[in-house]
Tab-separated table of C-alpha atoms in Angstrom:
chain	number	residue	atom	x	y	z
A	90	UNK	CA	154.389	52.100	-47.055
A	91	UNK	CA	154.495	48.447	-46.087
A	92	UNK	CA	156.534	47.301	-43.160
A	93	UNK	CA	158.657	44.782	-42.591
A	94	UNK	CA	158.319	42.953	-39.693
A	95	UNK	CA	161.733	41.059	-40.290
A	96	UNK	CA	163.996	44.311	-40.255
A	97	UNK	CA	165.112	44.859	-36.611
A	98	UNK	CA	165.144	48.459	-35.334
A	99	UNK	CA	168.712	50.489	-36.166
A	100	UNK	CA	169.497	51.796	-32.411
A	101	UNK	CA	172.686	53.814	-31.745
A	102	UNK	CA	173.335	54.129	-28.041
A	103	UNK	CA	174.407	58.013	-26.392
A	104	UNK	CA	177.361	57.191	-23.459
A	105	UNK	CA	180.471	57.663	-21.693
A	106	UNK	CA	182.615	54.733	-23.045
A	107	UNK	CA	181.400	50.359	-21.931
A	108	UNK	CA	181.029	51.088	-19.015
A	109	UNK	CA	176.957	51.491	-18.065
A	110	UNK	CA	174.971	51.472	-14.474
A	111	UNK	CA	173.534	48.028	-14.160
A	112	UNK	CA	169.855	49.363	-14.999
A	113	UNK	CA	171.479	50.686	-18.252
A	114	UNK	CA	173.187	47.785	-19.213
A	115	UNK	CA	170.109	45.813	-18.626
A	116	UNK	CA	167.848	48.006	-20.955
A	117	UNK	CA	170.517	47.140	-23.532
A	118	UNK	CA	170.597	43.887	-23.162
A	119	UNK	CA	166.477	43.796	-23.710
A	120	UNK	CA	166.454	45.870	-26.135
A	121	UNK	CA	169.259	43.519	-28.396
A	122	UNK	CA	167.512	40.245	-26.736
A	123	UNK	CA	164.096	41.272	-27.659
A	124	UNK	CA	165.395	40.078	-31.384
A	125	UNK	CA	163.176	43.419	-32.403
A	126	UNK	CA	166.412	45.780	-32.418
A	127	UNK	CA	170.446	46.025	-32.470
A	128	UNK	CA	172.518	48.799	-31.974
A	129	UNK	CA	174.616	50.151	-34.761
A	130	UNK	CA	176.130	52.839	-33.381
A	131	UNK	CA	177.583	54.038	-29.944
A	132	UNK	CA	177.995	57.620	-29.562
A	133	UNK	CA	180.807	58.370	-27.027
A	134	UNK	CA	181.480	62.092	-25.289
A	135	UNK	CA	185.282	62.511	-24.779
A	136	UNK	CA	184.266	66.425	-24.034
A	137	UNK	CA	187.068	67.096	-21.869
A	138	UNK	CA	185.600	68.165	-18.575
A	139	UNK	CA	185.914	71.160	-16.608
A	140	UNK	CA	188.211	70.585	-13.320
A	141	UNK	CA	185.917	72.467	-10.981
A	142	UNK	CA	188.412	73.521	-7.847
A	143	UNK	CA	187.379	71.529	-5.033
A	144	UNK	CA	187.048	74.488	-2.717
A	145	UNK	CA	184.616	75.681	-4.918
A	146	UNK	CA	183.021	72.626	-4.904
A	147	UNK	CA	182.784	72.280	-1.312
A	148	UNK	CA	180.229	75.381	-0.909
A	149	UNK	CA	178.264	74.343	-3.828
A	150	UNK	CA	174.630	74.196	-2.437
A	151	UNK	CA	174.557	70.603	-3.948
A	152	UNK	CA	177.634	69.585	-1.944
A	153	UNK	CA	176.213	67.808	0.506
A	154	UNK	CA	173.574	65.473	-1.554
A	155	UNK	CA	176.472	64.735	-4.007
A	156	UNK	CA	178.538	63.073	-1.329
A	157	UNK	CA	175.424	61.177	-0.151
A	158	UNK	CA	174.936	60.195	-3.691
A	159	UNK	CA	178.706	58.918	-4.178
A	160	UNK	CA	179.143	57.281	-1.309
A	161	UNK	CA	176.031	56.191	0.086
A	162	UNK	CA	173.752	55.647	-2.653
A	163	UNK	CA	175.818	54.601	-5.670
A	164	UNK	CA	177.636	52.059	-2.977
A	165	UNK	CA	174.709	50.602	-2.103
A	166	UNK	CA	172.330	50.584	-4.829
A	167	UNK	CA	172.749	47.512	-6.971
A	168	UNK	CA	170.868	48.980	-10.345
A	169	UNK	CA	173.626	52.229	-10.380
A	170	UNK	CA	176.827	49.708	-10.444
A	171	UNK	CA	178.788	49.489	-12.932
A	172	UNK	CA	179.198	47.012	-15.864
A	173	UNK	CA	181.104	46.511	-18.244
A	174	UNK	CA	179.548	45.901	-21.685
A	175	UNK	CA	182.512	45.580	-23.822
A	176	UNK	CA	181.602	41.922	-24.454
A	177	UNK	CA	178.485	42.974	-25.783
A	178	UNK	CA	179.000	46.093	-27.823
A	179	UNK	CA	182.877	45.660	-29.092
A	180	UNK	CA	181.725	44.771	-32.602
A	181	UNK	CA	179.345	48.306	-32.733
A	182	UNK	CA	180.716	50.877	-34.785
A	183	UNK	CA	181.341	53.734	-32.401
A	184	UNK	CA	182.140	57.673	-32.967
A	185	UNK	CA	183.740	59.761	-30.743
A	186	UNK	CA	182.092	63.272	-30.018
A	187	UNK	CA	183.108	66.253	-28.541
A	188	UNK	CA	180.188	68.654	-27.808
A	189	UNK	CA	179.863	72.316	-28.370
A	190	UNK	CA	178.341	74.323	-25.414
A	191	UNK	CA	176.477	76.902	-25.615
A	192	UNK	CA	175.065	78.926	-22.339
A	193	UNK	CA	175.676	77.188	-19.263
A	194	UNK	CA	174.161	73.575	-20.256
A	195	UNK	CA	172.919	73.236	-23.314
A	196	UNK	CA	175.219	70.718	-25.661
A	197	UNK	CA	175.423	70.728	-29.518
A	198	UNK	CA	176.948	68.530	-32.203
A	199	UNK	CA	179.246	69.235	-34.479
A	200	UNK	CA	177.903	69.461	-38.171
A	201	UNK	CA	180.837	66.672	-38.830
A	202	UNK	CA	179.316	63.990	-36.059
A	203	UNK	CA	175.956	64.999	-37.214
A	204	UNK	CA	176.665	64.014	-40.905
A	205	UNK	CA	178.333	60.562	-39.517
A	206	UNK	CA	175.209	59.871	-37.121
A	207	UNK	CA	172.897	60.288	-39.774
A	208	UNK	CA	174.280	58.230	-42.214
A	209	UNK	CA	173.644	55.489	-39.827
A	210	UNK	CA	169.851	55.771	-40.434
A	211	UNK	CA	169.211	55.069	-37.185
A	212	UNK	CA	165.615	54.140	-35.925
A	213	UNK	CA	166.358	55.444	-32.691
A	214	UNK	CA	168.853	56.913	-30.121
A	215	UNK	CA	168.803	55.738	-26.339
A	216	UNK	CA	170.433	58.770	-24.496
A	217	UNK	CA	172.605	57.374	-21.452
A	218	UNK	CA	175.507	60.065	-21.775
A	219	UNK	CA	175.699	63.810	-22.319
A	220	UNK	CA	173.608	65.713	-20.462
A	221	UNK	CA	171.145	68.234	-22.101
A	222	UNK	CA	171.317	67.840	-25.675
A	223	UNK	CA	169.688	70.167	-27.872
A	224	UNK	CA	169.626	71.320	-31.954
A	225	UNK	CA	169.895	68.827	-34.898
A	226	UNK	CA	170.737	65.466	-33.154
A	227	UNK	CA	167.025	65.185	-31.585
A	228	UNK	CA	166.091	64.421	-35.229
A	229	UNK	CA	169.183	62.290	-36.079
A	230	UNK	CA	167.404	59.245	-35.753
A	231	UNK	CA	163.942	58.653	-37.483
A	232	UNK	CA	162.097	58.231	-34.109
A	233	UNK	CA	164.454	60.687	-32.243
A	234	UNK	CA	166.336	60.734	-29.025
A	235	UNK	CA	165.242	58.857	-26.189
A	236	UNK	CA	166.054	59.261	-22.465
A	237	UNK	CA	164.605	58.038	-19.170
A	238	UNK	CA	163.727	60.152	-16.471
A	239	UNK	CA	162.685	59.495	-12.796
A	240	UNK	CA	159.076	60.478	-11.991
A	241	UNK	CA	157.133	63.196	-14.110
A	242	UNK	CA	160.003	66.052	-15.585
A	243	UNK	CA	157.234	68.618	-15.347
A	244	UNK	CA	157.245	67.883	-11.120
A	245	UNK	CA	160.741	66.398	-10.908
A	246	UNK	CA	163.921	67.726	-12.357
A	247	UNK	CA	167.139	66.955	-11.097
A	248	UNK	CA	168.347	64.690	-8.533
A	249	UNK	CA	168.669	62.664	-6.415
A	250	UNK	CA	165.813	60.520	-7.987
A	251	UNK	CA	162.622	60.051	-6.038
A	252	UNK	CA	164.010	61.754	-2.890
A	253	UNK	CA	161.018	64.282	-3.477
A	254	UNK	CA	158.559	62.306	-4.311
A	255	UNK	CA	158.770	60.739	-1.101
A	256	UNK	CA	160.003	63.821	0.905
A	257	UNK	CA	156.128	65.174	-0.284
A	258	UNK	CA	155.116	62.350	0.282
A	259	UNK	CA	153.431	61.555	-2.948
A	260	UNK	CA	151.067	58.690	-3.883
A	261	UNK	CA	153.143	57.442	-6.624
A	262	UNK	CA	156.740	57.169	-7.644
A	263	UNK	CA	157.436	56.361	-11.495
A	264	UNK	CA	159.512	56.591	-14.429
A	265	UNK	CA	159.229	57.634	-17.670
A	266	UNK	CA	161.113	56.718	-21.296
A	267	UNK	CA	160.404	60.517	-23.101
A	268	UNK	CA	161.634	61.508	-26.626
A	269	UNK	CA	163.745	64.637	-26.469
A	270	UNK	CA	162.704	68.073	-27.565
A	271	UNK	CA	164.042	71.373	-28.191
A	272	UNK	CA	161.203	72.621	-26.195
């Protein structure tokens, strides 16, 4: 199979709405100025989200580092504010997904917004929404889902990002760009 090297990469882009963390936004804005790719597609969760009671909330064991996180970190930390990218990505086709979970995290499409994402013939998807995704959508896209993650998964899961690498005092921080599995 020959390849064309003047065919830009289909990309459809996983989110919340316009609205990315600066890092995000600027991984977009490569990706489209890199003249090698353009997304086609943004695929927005409207899941309605669980109200957890704020009492409940308050003893979580993550308490704590999630109000560090929202107003320390996120406050401070120019690559985690917010921009808009509604300029940008207004003329993208988008589709509007509501998830189906199943156990306690584990998110599903619909067989409808499957059949739409598909027909995109996407080269890839760029995961900055949802959270873990799982079944038929990790092969949506000929070269699958894509997501970033701080540091090694295998070490690392969960946040805050590199707070444990440098509580252990490890050698190295890092960051990796990993296509999703069921695994």
């Amino acid at each position: 199979m020959a390849i064309n090297h003047k065919a830009k990469l289909k990309f459809g882009i996983m989110c919340n709405g316009y609205e990315f963390p600066a890092w995000e936004a600027q991984c977009i804005q490569q990706l489209i100025s890199s003249g090698y790719a353009e997304p086609v597609l943004l695929i927005r969760d409207v899941t309605e989200q669980k109200q957890e009671p704020v009492f409940k909330k308050l003893f979580r064991s993550s308490c704590l580092a999630e109000l560090f996180d929202l107003w320390w970190i996120r406050k401070r930390v120019k690559t985690l504010k917010k921009v808009s990218m509604l300029d940008t990505l207004k003329e993208v086709e988008t589709i509007d997904c509501k998830i189906i979970l199943k156990g306690k995290f584990s998110q599903y499409f619909t067989d409808q917004d499957l059949a739409i994402i598909k027909s995109f013939q996407l080269d890839f998807i760029i995961r900055f929404g949802f959270n873990i995704i799982r079944g038929e959508i990790l092969q949506a896209a000929r070269y699958g889902v894509w997501s970033y993650h701080h540091d090694d998964e295998r070490v690392y899961r969960g946040t805050p990002p590199c707070f444990w690498e440098i509580f252990h005092q490890d050698a190295k921080t890092g960051t990796i760009l990993q296509r999703l599995t069921d695994r």
